Structure formats: structure tokens, C-alpha cells
């Protein structure tokens, strides 16, 4: 029996609806039709934590034009707390809440040992969620970081730089302060929570779940290499694991400051830095002007890049190489980017860009390289962006005339 007209009409309508929906999906998912920053800002977010993440990916024009590659920087300095550390601050606190380790508005306090940026992010999120915050940091970090922490309502404790094996190392002091906090509270509601960003696997998980997917979406999967430094190892581990699972053949490179042994560990399997030779060290931790990245030990997050995982079944290092960047080149790159791109970035972003330039030259034209611009130069005004201080150490603070100075 033939179908009546109403059945034909329903069938045709269903097909037409499906076709229109599919075509609409294709249009909306074209790169040129993605929501603009203005459109995103029109949405109402719930508090300051709603501003974290979804940062823009920008083309670094001077490096891209010079190499024939697309050299892209993820503008993490546009997070509300001013750095990529906002991501882990929010994620780790939320996970602690889910596990019952933290309950807001109970007088509980968040403790962490940090060179500054993670502390600022934690202080911001702590205030937004109803917690106190106590930050322990090395006394050789830029003073403006301490000032920002205090403005965010955190208690700041600056301690002398020393090895991680020393009980007075900033990380160990923070752990001890957390254990002592609330010891006299018989109800157990007022707790001290030690974030432990260096060894907490949730650190890299935060970037696996947010930063990595954002980069993949923003590049539409067209990415050949990722470049980043390592402090805690969370960002480079999380992003590398995610992107290598999504993009066959993707390469990941470590940007390492002078004085750090990680580059040598990646390239040669041995933790060593030339500036660590006896009688040559200027600083206790890592002999560099760059803050926030570089170590002479393996954190749990970074060590995960050296272990067998999905997509790394042979047990080889998931990093495809490492570049050791001198303080001289870090200073030069920061001034180059300010003069040629109007980018005012911090010291870790500078070494990332030196390494991205190196990788772009090695890969050749037509490749896409993504790196992280973790924070702004505003956090480095008294040190890395203090021309008088840099000149006193023998560094040329004038912008290079050409990128040829970066060998």
C-alpha cells in the first residue's frame, strides 16, 4: 500500500532538517566562523574562576615571517591571575573539594611552595572559593610577586634558596606548615591543604584536560611541534601526552634555561648542567635569570614523560629533543618580541620562543609550532625586565637588529 501524503511530507522534512543541521555544523566549525573573543566576552561567567582557560592562540608574526612556519603562542598571561598556573590552581582545589580534603568557609588554608606564579593563582582562587592561603617562596624571586600575593590576601613567607633535600627548602617548609595548621582544631574542620604541585599528578592532568584540548581545537589538529619549558613539569607533560594521542607524528621539545640539567637528561640521559660544576654556581637552585622553569631533579610530573604510556609503548622519552637556552638569548628574545611584535612576556616565555625559533628552523617552512606564553613581563620588572640590572650582569638590553643572533 502506498504511503499517504503526510508520511511523504514527514520523511522529506526529516531529511531536509538533517541536511540543514549538518551544513550548519560545517559552517560553524570553519575556523573563520569560530566565536570571536568579543562574542565569548558577551557570555556571563560565574565569578573570577569562570575566566580561567580558553586563552587565545596568537601568531607570533616576526618569528613566523622569518621562518616560513606558523609559530603560535598560547596567551596564558590573559588568564585572570596572569598566568597558566590559574588552570592548576582551580583544578587542584576543585579535586581536593571533591575528595573531601577541602571544605570552603571552614577556616581551612591552602599551602604551597612556589616561585610565585602558582602562588598568585592559588591566592586568587582561594579567595574566590572561601579559603585562606599561605605561600612559601625563595627569597631570590622578583619582589613584585610577593607584593601581588599580599594584595591577593595571601600570607607570604620568603625563605633562603636551598636544595630540595634541605628541610628548609621552600617546598618542604610549605609541607610542614600545612601539617601544623589546624593541629589544635579538635573538630577537624579547619584543615591545612598542601597542594604539592611538583609531585601531584593532578597538575599534568589539568593540562591534559584543558590546555591540550584547547590547542588541538584552535589549530584544528594541524600542528607539528609543541615547545615548552619545565618547572613542575605539569604543562609539558599534560599537553604532550594529549597532543601525541591526537596527532600522529607530533613532536614535543623542551625549552630549558641555562643551569638546568633537564635538557641534558632528555638529550643524553644524564642529569647535568655545565654551570653546576664546582665553583661556578651563582644561585642555589638553578644558575639562570629565568624564573619558574628549570631544575636539577626529576619531578613526578616530568618523569612521566620518560615512562611507557599510551602512544609510548617502547618506553622511550616522549620528548623529541631539548634546547638549552642561555640567559643572553632569553634577554635578547624578550627585547626582540617587544620591539617587533609588541609582546611583553616573562622570562619563561622568552626561552620558549628561542626554542620555537630553533625548532622552526630545523623543521623548515610550512610547519606549525605551538608554544606557551606563560606570563607577562609585568611580573619581572625588578629583575628580568630591569635594564640596569641586566646590563650590570653583562647583558645587552637593546633589541637585536636581526634574528641571526640566535644561533
CSV table of C-alpha atoms in Angstrom, one decimal, residues 94-345:
chain,number,residue,atom,x,y,z
A,94,UNK,CA,38.3,21.5,43.0
A,95,UNK,CA,39.6,18.0,43.1
A,96,UNK,CA,40.5,18.5,46.8
A,97,UNK,CA,36.9,19.6,47.4
A,98,UNK,CA,35.5,16.6,45.6
A,99,UNK,CA,37.7,14.2,47.7
A,100,UNK,CA,36.6,16.0,50.9
A,101,UNK,CA,40.1,17.3,51.7
A,102,UNK,CA,38.9,20.9,51.5
A,103,UNK,CA,35.6,22.4,52.6
A,104,UNK,CA,35.0,26.1,51.9
A,105,UNK,CA,34.3,28.7,54.6
A,106,UNK,CA,35.7,26.5,57.4
A,107,UNK,CA,38.9,28.5,58.1
A,108,UNK,CA,40.9,26.0,56.0
A,109,UNK,CA,44.1,27.2,54.5
A,110,UNK,CA,45.9,26.3,51.2
A,111,UNK,CA,49.7,25.9,51.4
A,112,UNK,CA,52.2,25.8,48.6
A,113,UNK,CA,55.9,26.2,47.9
A,114,UNK,CA,56.2,28.2,44.6
A,115,UNK,CA,58.5,30.6,42.8
A,116,UNK,CA,55.5,33.0,42.6
A,117,UNK,CA,53.0,32.4,39.8
A,118,UNK,CA,51.3,29.3,41.2
A,119,UNK,CA,51.0,31.1,44.5
A,120,UNK,CA,49.3,34.1,42.9
A,121,UNK,CA,46.8,31.8,41.1
A,122,UNK,CA,46.2,29.8,44.3
A,123,UNK,CA,45.6,33.0,46.3
A,124,UNK,CA,43.1,34.3,43.8
A,125,UNK,CA,41.1,31.0,43.6
A,126,UNK,CA,41.3,30.6,47.4
A,127,UNK,CA,39.7,34.0,48.0
A,128,UNK,CA,37.0,33.2,45.4
A,129,UNK,CA,36.2,29.9,47.0
A,130,UNK,CA,36.4,30.8,50.7
A,131,UNK,CA,39.9,29.7,51.8
A,132,UNK,CA,42.9,31.2,53.3
A,133,UNK,CA,46.3,30.9,51.5
A,134,UNK,CA,49.9,30.7,52.8
A,135,UNK,CA,52.7,30.8,50.2
A,136,UNK,CA,56.3,29.9,50.8
A,137,UNK,CA,58.8,31.1,48.1
A,138,UNK,CA,62.5,31.5,47.6
A,139,UNK,CA,63.8,34.9,48.6
A,140,UNK,CA,65.6,35.5,45.3
A,141,UNK,CA,62.4,35.7,43.3
A,142,UNK,CA,61.2,39.1,42.0
A,143,UNK,CA,59.8,41.1,44.8
A,144,UNK,CA,56.7,42.1,42.8
A,145,UNK,CA,55.5,38.5,43.0
A,146,UNK,CA,55.4,38.8,46.8
A,147,UNK,CA,53.6,42.1,46.6
A,148,UNK,CA,51.0,40.6,44.2
A,149,UNK,CA,50.5,37.7,46.6
A,150,UNK,CA,49.9,40.0,49.5
A,151,UNK,CA,47.4,42.1,47.5
A,152,UNK,CA,45.5,38.8,46.9
A,153,UNK,CA,45.3,38.3,50.6
A,154,UNK,CA,47.9,35.6,51.0
A,155,UNK,CA,50.4,35.1,53.8
A,156,UNK,CA,53.8,35.2,52.2
A,157,UNK,CA,56.9,33.6,53.7
A,158,UNK,CA,60.2,34.1,51.9
A,159,UNK,CA,63.0,31.7,52.7
A,160,UNK,CA,66.6,31.4,51.7
A,161,UNK,CA,67.1,29.3,48.5
A,162,UNK,CA,68.4,25.8,49.2
A,163,UNK,CA,68.3,22.2,47.9
A,164,UNK,CA,65.1,20.2,47.9
A,165,UNK,CA,66.9,17.8,50.3
A,166,UNK,CA,67.2,20.5,52.9
A,167,UNK,CA,64.3,20.7,55.4
A,168,UNK,CA,64.3,24.5,54.9
A,169,UNK,CA,63.7,24.3,51.2
A,170,UNK,CA,60.6,26.4,50.3
A,171,UNK,CA,58.6,23.3,49.2
A,172,UNK,CA,59.5,21.4,52.4
A,173,UNK,CA,58.6,24.4,54.6
A,174,UNK,CA,55.2,24.7,52.9
A,175,UNK,CA,54.5,21.0,53.5
A,176,UNK,CA,55.4,21.4,57.2
A,177,UNK,CA,53.3,24.5,57.6
A,178,UNK,CA,50.3,22.6,56.2
A,179,UNK,CA,50.8,19.7,58.6
A,180,UNK,CA,51.0,22.1,61.5
A,181,UNK,CA,47.9,24.1,60.6
A,182,UNK,CA,44.7,23.1,62.3
A,183,UNK,CA,46.5,20.7,64.6
A,184,UNK,CA,44.8,22.3,67.6
A,185,UNK,CA,41.3,22.1,66.0
A,186,UNK,CA,39.6,19.1,67.7
A,187,UNK,CA,36.7,19.3,65.3
A,188,UNK,CA,38.9,18.6,62.3
A,189,UNK,CA,37.1,21.1,60.1
A,190,UNK,CA,39.9,23.7,59.9
A,191,UNK,CA,42.5,22.0,57.7
A,192,UNK,CA,45.8,22.7,56.0
A,193,UNK,CA,46.0,21.5,52.4
A,194,UNK,CA,49.4,21.2,50.8
A,195,UNK,CA,49.0,21.5,47.0
A,196,UNK,CA,52.3,19.8,46.2
A,197,UNK,CA,52.4,21.0,42.6
A,198,UNK,CA,55.8,19.5,41.8
A,199,UNK,CA,54.7,15.9,42.6
A,200,UNK,CA,50.9,16.0,42.3
A,201,UNK,CA,49.9,14.1,39.2
A,202,UNK,CA,46.7,16.2,39.0
A,203,UNK,CA,49.0,19.0,37.9
A,204,UNK,CA,49.6,17.4,34.5
A,205,UNK,CA,46.0,16.1,34.4
A,206,UNK,CA,44.8,19.7,34.5
A,207,UNK,CA,46.7,20.5,31.3
A,208,UNK,CA,45.8,17.1,29.7
A,209,UNK,CA,42.1,18.0,30.2
A,210,UNK,CA,42.2,21.7,29.3
A,211,UNK,CA,45.4,23.2,27.7
A,212,UNK,CA,46.0,20.3,25.3
A,213,UNK,CA,42.4,20.0,24.0
A,214,UNK,CA,42.3,23.8,23.5
A,215,UNK,CA,45.5,23.8,21.4
A,216,UNK,CA,44.2,20.9,19.4
A,217,UNK,CA,40.9,22.6,18.7
A,218,UNK,CA,42.4,26.0,18.0
A,219,UNK,CA,44.8,24.5,15.4
A,220,UNK,CA,42.2,22.1,14.0
A,221,UNK,CA,44.7,19.4,14.7
A,222,UNK,CA,47.2,21.0,12.3
A,223,UNK,CA,50.3,21.1,14.5
A,224,UNK,CA,53.7,19.6,14.0
A,225,UNK,CA,55.5,20.5,17.2
A,226,UNK,CA,54.9,21.7,20.8
A,227,UNK,CA,57.5,23.6,22.7
A,228,UNK,CA,57.6,24.4,26.5
A,229,UNK,CA,59.9,24.5,29.5
A,230,UNK,CA,59.5,22.6,32.7
A,231,UNK,CA,59.3,23.8,36.3
A,232,UNK,CA,56.9,21.3,37.9
A,233,UNK,CA,56.6,19.5,34.5
A,234,UNK,CA,52.8,19.7,34.6
A,235,UNK,CA,52.2,21.7,31.5
A,236,UNK,CA,54.7,20.0,29.2
A,237,UNK,CA,53.6,16.5,30.4
A,238,UNK,CA,49.9,17.1,30.2
A,239,UNK,CA,49.9,18.8,26.8
A,240,UNK,CA,52.5,16.4,25.3
A,241,UNK,CA,50.5,13.3,26.4
A,242,UNK,CA,47.3,14.7,25.0
A,243,UNK,CA,48.6,16.0,21.7
A,244,UNK,CA,50.6,12.9,20.9
A,245,UNK,CA,47.5,10.8,21.3
A,246,UNK,CA,45.6,13.0,18.9
A,247,UNK,CA,48.2,14.0,16.3
A,248,UNK,CA,50.3,11.2,14.8
A,249,UNK,CA,53.9,12.3,14.3
A,250,UNK,CA,53.7,15.3,16.6
A,251,UNK,CA,57.0,16.3,18.1
A,252,UNK,CA,57.5,17.8,21.5
A,253,UNK,CA,60.6,19.8,22.6
A,254,UNK,CA,61.8,21.0,26.0
A,255,UNK,CA,62.9,24.6,26.4
A,256,UNK,CA,65.4,24.6,29.2
A,257,UNK,CA,67.2,27.6,30.8
A,258,UNK,CA,71.0,27.5,31.4
A,259,UNK,CA,71.9,25.9,34.7
A,260,UNK,CA,69.1,23.3,34.5
A,261,UNK,CA,70.0,19.7,33.9
A,262,UNK,CA,66.8,18.6,32.2
A,263,UNK,CA,67.9,19.3,28.7
A,264,UNK,CA,70.9,17.1,29.1
A,265,UNK,CA,68.7,14.4,30.7
A,266,UNK,CA,66.4,14.5,27.6
A,267,UNK,CA,69.2,14.6,25.0
A,268,UNK,CA,71.8,12.3,26.7
A,269,UNK,CA,70.1,10.5,29.5
A,270,UNK,CA,72.2,12.2,32.2
A,271,UNK,CA,71.1,15.0,34.5
A,272,UNK,CA,73.8,17.6,34.2
A,273,UNK,CA,74.3,21.3,33.6
A,274,UNK,CA,77.7,22.9,32.8
A,275,UNK,CA,77.0,25.8,35.2
A,276,UNK,CA,76.7,23.2,38.1
A,277,UNK,CA,80.4,22.5,38.0
A,278,UNK,CA,82.1,23.1,41.4
A,279,UNK,CA,83.0,26.7,41.9
A,280,UNK,CA,80.8,28.1,39.1
A,281,UNK,CA,77.3,28.4,40.7
A,282,UNK,CA,75.7,31.8,41.3
A,283,UNK,CA,72.4,30.5,42.8
A,284,UNK,CA,71.3,27.7,45.0
A,285,UNK,CA,68.7,26.1,42.7
A,286,UNK,CA,69.4,26.7,39.0
A,287,UNK,CA,72.0,29.1,37.7
A,288,UNK,CA,69.8,31.3,35.5
A,289,UNK,CA,68.0,34.6,35.4
A,290,UNK,CA,64.9,32.8,34.2
A,291,UNK,CA,62.2,32.2,36.9
A,292,UNK,CA,59.7,29.4,37.2
A,293,UNK,CA,61.4,26.8,35.0
A,294,UNK,CA,64.5,24.6,35.1
A,295,UNK,CA,65.5,22.0,37.7
A,296,UNK,CA,68.3,19.6,38.5
A,297,UNK,CA,66.0,16.9,39.7
A,298,UNK,CA,63.1,14.9,38.2
A,299,UNK,CA,59.6,15.8,39.4
A,300,UNK,CA,56.9,13.2,39.3
A,301,UNK,CA,55.1,15.1,36.5
A,302,UNK,CA,58.2,15.4,34.3
A,303,UNK,CA,59.3,11.9,35.0
A,304,UNK,CA,56.0,10.6,33.5
A,305,UNK,CA,57.4,11.8,30.1
A,306,UNK,CA,60.1,9.2,30.4
A,307,UNK,CA,57.8,6.2,31.2
A,308,UNK,CA,55.9,3.8,28.9
A,309,UNK,CA,52.4,5.1,28.3
A,310,UNK,CA,49.7,5.0,25.6
A,311,UNK,CA,51.4,6.1,22.4
A,312,UNK,CA,54.8,5.5,24.0
A,313,UNK,CA,54.8,1.7,24.4
A,314,UNK,CA,58.5,1.3,23.7
A,315,UNK,CA,59.3,3.2,26.9
A,316,UNK,CA,61.2,6.0,25.2
A,317,UNK,CA,61.2,9.6,26.3
A,318,UNK,CA,58.1,11.2,24.8
A,319,UNK,CA,60.1,14.4,24.2
A,320,UNK,CA,61.8,14.6,20.8
A,321,UNK,CA,64.6,16.8,22.0
A,322,UNK,CA,65.6,19.7,24.2
A,323,UNK,CA,67.3,23.1,23.8
A,324,UNK,CA,69.3,24.7,26.5
A,325,UNK,CA,68.8,28.5,26.2
A,326,UNK,CA,71.4,30.9,27.6
A,327,UNK,CA,70.4,33.9,29.7
A,328,UNK,CA,71.8,36.1,27.0
A,329,UNK,CA,69.4,34.7,24.4
A,330,UNK,CA,66.5,34.8,26.8
A,331,UNK,CA,67.1,38.6,27.4
A,332,UNK,CA,67.6,39.2,23.6
A,333,UNK,CA,64.4,37.4,22.7
A,334,UNK,CA,62.3,39.2,25.2
A,335,UNK,CA,63.5,42.6,23.8
A,336,UNK,CA,63.1,41.4,20.2
A,337,UNK,CA,59.5,40.4,20.8
A,338,UNK,CA,58.7,43.7,22.5
A,339,UNK,CA,60.3,45.7,19.6
A,340,UNK,CA,58.9,43.7,16.7
A,341,UNK,CA,55.6,42.2,18.0
A,342,UNK,CA,54.6,44.3,20.9
A,343,UNK,CA,54.7,41.3,23.1
A,344,UNK,CA,55.7,42.0,26.7
A,345,UNK,CA,56.4,38.5,28.1
